[in-house]
Short mmCIF file of C-alpha atoms (C1' of nucleotides) in Angstrom, two decimals:
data_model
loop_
_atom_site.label_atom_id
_atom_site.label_comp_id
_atom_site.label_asym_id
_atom_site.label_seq_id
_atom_site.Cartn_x
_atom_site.Cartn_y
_atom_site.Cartn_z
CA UNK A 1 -45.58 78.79 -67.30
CA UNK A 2 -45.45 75.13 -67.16
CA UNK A 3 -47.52 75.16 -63.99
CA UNK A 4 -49.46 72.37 -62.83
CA UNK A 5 -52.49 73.82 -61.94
CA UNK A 6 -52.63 76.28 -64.98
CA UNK A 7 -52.21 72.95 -67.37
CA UNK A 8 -55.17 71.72 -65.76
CA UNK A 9 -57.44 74.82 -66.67
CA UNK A 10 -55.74 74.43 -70.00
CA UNK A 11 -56.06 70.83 -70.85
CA UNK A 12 -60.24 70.73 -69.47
CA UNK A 13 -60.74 73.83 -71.14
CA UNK A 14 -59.66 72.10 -74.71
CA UNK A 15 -61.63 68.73 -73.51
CA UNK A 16 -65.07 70.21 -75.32
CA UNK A 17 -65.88 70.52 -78.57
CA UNK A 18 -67.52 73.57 -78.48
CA UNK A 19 -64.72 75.16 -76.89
CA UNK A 20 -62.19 73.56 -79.36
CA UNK A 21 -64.23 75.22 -82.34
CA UNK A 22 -64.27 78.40 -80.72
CA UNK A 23 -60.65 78.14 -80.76
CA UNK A 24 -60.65 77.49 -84.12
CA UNK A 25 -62.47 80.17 -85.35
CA UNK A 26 -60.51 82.36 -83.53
CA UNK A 27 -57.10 81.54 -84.76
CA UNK A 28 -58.37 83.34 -87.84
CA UNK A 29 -59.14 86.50 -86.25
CA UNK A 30 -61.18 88.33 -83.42
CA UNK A 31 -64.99 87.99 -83.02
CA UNK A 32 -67.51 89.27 -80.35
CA UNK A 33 -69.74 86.42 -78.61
CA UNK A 34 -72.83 86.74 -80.98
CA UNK A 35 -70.56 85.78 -83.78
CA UNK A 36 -69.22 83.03 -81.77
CA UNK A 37 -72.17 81.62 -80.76
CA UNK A 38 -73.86 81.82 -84.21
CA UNK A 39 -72.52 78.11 -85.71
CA UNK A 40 -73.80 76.16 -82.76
CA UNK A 41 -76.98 74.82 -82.07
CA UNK A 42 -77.05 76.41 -78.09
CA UNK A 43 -77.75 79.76 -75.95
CA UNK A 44 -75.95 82.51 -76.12
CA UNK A 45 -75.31 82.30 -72.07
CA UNK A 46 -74.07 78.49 -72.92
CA UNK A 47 -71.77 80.33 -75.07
CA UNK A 48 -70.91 82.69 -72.61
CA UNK A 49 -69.90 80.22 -69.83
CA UNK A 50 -67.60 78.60 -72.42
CA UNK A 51 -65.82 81.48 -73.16
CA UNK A 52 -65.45 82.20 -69.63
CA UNK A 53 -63.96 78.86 -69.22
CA UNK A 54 -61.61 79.90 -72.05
CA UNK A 55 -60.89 82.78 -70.45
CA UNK A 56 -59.99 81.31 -67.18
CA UNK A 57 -57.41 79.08 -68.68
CA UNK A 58 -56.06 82.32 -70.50
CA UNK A 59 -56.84 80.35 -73.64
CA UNK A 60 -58.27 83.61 -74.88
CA UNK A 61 -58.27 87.67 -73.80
CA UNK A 62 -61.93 89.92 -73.86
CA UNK A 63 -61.61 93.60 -74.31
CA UNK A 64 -64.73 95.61 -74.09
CA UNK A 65 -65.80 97.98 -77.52
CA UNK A 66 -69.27 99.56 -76.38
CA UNK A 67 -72.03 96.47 -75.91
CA UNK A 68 -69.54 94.37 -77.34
CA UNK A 69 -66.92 91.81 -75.71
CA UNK A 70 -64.52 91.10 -78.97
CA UNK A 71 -63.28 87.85 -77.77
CA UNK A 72 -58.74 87.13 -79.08
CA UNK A 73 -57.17 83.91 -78.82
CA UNK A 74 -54.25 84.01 -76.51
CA UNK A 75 -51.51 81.54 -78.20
CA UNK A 76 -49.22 81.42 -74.84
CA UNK A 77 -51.45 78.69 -73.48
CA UNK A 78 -51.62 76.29 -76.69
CA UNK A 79 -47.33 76.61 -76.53
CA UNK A 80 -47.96 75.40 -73.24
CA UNK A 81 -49.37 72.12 -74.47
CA UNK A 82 -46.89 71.89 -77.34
CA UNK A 83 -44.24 72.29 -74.84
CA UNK A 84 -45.72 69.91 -72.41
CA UNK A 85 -46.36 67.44 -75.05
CA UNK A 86 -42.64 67.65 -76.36
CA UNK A 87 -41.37 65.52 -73.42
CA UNK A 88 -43.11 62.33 -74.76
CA UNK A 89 -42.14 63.01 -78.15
CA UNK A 90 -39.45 61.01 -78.35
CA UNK A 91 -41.49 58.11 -77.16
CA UNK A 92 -43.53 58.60 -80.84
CA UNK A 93 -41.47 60.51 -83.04
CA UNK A 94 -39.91 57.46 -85.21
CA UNK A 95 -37.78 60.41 -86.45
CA UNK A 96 -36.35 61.70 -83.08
CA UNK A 97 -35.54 57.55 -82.42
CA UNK A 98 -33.41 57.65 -85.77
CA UNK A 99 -31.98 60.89 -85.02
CA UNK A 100 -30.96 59.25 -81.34
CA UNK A 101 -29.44 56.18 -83.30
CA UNK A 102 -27.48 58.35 -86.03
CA UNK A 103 -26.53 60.24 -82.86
CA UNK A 104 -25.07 57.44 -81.37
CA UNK A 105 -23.65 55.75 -84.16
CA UNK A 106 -21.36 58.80 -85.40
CA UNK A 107 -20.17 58.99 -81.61
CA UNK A 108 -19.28 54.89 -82.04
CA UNK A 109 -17.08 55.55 -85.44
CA UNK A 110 -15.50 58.40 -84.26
CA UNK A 111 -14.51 56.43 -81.24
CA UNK A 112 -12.82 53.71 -82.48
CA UNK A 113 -12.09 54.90 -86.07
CA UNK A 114 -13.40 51.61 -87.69
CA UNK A 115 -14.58 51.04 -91.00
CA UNK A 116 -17.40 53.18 -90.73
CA UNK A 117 -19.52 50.90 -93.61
CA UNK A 118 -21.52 47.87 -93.64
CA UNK A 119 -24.75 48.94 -91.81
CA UNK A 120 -28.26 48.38 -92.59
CA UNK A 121 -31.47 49.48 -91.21
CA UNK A 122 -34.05 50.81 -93.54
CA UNK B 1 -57.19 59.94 -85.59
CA UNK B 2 -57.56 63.31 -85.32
CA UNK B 3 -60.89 62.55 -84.33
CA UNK B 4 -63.28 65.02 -82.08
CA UNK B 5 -64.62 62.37 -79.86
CA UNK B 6 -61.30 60.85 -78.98
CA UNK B 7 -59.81 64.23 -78.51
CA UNK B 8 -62.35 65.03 -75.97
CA UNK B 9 -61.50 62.08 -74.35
CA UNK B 10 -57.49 62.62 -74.10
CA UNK B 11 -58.02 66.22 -72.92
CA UNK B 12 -60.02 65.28 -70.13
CA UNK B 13 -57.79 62.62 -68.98
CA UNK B 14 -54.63 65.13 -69.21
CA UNK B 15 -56.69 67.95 -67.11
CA UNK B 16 -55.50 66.01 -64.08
CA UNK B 17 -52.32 66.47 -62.05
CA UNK B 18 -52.43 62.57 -60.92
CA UNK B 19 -53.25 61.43 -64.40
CA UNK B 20 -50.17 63.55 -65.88
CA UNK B 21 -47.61 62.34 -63.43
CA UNK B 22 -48.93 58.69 -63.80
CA UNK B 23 -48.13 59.23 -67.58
CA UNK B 24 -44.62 60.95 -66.55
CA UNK B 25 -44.01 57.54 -64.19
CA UNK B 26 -45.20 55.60 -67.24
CA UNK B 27 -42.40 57.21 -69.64
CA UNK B 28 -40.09 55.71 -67.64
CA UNK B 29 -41.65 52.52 -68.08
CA UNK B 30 -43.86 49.77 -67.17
CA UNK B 31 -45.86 49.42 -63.79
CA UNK B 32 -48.05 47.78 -61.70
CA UNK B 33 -51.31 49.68 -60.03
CA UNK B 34 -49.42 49.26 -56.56
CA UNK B 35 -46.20 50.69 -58.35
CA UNK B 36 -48.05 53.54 -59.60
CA UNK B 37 -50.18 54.49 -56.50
CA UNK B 38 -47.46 55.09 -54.18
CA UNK B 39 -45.87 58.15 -54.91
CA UNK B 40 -49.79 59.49 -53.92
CA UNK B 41 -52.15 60.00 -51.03
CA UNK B 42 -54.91 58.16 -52.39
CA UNK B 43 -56.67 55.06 -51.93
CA UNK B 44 -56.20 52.44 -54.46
CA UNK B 45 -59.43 52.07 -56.09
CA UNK B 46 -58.85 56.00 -56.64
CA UNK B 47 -55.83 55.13 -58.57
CA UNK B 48 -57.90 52.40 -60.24
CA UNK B 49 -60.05 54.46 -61.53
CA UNK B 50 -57.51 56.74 -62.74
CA UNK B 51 -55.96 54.35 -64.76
CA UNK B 52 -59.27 53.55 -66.30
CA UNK B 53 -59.66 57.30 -67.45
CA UNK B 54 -55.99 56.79 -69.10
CA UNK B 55 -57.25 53.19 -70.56
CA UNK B 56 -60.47 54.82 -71.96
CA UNK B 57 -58.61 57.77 -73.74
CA UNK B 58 -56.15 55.18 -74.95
CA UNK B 59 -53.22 56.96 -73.28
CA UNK B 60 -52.09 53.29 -71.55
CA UNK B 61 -52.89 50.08 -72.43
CA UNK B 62 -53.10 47.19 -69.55
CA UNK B 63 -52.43 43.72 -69.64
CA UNK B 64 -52.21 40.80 -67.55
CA UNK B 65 -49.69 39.28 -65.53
CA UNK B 66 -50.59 36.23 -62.80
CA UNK B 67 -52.50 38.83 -60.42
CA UNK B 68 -50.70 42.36 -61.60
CA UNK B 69 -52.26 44.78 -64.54
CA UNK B 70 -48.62 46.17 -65.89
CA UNK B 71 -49.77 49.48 -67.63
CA UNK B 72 -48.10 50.83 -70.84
CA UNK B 73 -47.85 54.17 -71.61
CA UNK B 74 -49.41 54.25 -75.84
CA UNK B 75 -48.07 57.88 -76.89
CA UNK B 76 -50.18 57.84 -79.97
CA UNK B 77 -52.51 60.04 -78.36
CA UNK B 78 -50.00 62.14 -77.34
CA UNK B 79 -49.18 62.54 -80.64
CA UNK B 80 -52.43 63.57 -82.02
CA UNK B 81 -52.20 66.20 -79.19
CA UNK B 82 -49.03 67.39 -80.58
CA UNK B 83 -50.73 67.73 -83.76
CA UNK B 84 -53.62 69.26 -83.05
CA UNK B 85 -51.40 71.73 -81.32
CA UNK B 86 -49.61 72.47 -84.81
CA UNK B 87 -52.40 74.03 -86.54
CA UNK B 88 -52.01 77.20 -83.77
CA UNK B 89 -48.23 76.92 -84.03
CA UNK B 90 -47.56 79.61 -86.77
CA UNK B 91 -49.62 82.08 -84.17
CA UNK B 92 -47.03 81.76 -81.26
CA UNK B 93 -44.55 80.95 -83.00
CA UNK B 94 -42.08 83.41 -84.47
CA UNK B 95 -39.74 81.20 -86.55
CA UNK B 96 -43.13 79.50 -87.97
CA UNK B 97 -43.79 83.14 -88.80
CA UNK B 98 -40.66 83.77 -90.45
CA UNK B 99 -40.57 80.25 -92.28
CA UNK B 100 -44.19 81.30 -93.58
CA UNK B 101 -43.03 84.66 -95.03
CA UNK B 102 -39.79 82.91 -96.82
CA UNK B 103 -42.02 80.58 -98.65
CA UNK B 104 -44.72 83.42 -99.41
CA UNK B 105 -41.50 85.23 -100.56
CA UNK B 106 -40.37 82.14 -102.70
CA UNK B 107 -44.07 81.31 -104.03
CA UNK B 108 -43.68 85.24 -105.20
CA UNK B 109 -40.62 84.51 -107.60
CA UNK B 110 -42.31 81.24 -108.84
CA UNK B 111 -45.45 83.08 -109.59
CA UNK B 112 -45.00 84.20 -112.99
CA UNK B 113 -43.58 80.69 -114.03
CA UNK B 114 -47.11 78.95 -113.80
CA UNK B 115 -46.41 76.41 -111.05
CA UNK B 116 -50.82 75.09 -110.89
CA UNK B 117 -49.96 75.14 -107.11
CA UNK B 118 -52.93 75.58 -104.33
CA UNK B 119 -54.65 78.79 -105.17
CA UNK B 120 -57.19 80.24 -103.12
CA UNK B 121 -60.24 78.79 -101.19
CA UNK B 122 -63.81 80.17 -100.25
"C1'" DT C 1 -56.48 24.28 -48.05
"C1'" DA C 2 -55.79 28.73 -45.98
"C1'" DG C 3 -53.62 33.13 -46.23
"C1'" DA C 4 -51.66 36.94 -48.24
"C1'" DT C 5 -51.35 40.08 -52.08
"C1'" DA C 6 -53.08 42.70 -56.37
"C1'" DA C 7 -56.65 44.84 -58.14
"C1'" DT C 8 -61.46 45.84 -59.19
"C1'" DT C 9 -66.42 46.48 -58.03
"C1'" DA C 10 -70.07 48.63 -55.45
"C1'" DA C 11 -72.21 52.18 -53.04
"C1'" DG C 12 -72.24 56.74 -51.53
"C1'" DC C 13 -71.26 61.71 -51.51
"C1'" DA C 14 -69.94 66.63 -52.40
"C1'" DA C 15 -68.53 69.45 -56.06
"C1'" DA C 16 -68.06 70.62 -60.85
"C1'" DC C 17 -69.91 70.51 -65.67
"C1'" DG C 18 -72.89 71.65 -69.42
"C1'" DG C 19 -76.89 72.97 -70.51
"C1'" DT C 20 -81.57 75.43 -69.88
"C1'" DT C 21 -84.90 79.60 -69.05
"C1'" DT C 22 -85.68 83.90 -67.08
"C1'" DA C 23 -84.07 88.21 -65.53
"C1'" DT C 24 -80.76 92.04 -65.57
"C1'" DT C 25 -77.08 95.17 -67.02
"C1'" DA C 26 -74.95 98.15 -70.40
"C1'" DC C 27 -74.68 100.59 -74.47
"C1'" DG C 28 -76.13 103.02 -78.98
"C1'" DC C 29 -79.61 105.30 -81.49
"C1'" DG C 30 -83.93 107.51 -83.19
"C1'" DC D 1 -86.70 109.28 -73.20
"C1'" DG D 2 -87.72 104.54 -74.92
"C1'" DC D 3 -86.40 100.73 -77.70
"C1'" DG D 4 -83.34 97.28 -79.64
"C1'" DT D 5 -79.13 94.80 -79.26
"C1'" DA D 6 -75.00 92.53 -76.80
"C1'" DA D 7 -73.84 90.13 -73.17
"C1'" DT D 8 -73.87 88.48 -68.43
"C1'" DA D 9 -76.12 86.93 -63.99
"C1'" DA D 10 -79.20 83.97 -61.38
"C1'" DA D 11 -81.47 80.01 -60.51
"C1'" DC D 12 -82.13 75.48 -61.63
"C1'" DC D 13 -81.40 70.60 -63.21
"C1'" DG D 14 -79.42 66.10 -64.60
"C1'" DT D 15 -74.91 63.97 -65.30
"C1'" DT D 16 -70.14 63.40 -64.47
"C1'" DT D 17 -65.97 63.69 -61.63
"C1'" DG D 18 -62.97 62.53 -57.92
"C1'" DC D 19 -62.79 60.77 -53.95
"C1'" DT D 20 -64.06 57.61 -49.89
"C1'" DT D 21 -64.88 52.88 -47.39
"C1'" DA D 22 -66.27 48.21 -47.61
"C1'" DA D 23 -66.76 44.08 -50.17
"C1'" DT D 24 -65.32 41.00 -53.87
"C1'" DT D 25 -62.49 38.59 -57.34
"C1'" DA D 26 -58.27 36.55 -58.86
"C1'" DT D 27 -53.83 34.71 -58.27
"C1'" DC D 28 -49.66 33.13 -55.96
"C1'" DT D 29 -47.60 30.62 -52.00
"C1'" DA D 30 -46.84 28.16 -47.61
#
DNA sequence: TAGATAATTAAGCAAACGGTTTATTACGCG
DNA sequence: CGCGTAATAAACCGTTTGCTTAATTATCTA
């Protein structure tokens, strides 16, 4: 997990639309490639290569049921991202930064026992 | 925000090893190109154009100083990555899961009282 | 004014990407 | 068996990516 080289399969995987709204539709359940394919305005082996790309960044899983491929997202990956995004977050999160403060300001009062009133700060 | 284009843009600058840890370096603040090329085997203009990936996806902004380009590391898109990331959330994760059923369970109890909340869809 | 330093532009190149069309493989069914 | 359907493989093509080296622009400094 957390690998370098596996983020990189994951992160240009999820840099394509079409690959995004595969994603999509499979977070509400499995589908075979047909069904995939069917929204978008492109071949089925188009479709194909996509999901191969998916699959290669384990973004997804493909069993086999007869002629058909049913195609599951795999979750692990996207906690990947999450996970790899949460390092920053405290670089955007206004709410982490006031956490941090309130953080620091209870460890102030209970230092020196002061007043503990007369702040502001919205 | 949130928007398809831009997205494709900040996933294809984060599928990139050298683009990631420039963003890592950035965290920690400001730098110059020079700065930020030499933790790498790479000629400059390589690092150049790097940066101009990260500009173009709005992950850093650059400015001017006499004959330097500090970069800036602009989480925003970051952000929207962590968001997009949320809507899969409540598949990997299992305290999402349990959160989901507690307020299922709640809605239950408040059923009968009429509340007009969301109903279904489709 | 001449250098030195910071950074970008330009040109070139091999490999990867995203799509196409045309086979080909695999399976179920009448 | 032969046909239809699901899906992949093969070959091809234009564009983009990630890098190089060489040249150029911009700014500070002696």
């Amino acid at each position: 997990m957390e690998d370098a080289e596996a983020l990189d399969a994951v992160f240009a995987a999820l840099a394509n639309p079409t690959r995004r709204a595969i994603l999509a539709r499979l977070s509400k359940g499995d589908a075979t490639v047909n069904a995939l394919a069917e929204p978008f305005d492109m071949s089925l082996p188009a479709i194909s290569k996509h999901l191969r790309v998916l699959e290669q960044a384990e973004l997804i899983t493909r069993s086999k049921d007869a002629q058909f491929r049913p195609c599951r997202l795999n979750a692990e990956r996207l906690k990947d991202v999450a996970l790899w995004t949460e390092q920053y977050r405290h670089i955007w999160d206004a709410r982490f930064d006031a956490m941090a403060r309130a953080i620091e300001d209870l460890r102030e009062t209970t230092d020196d026992q002061g007043t503990g009133m007369g702040e502001d700060h919205a």
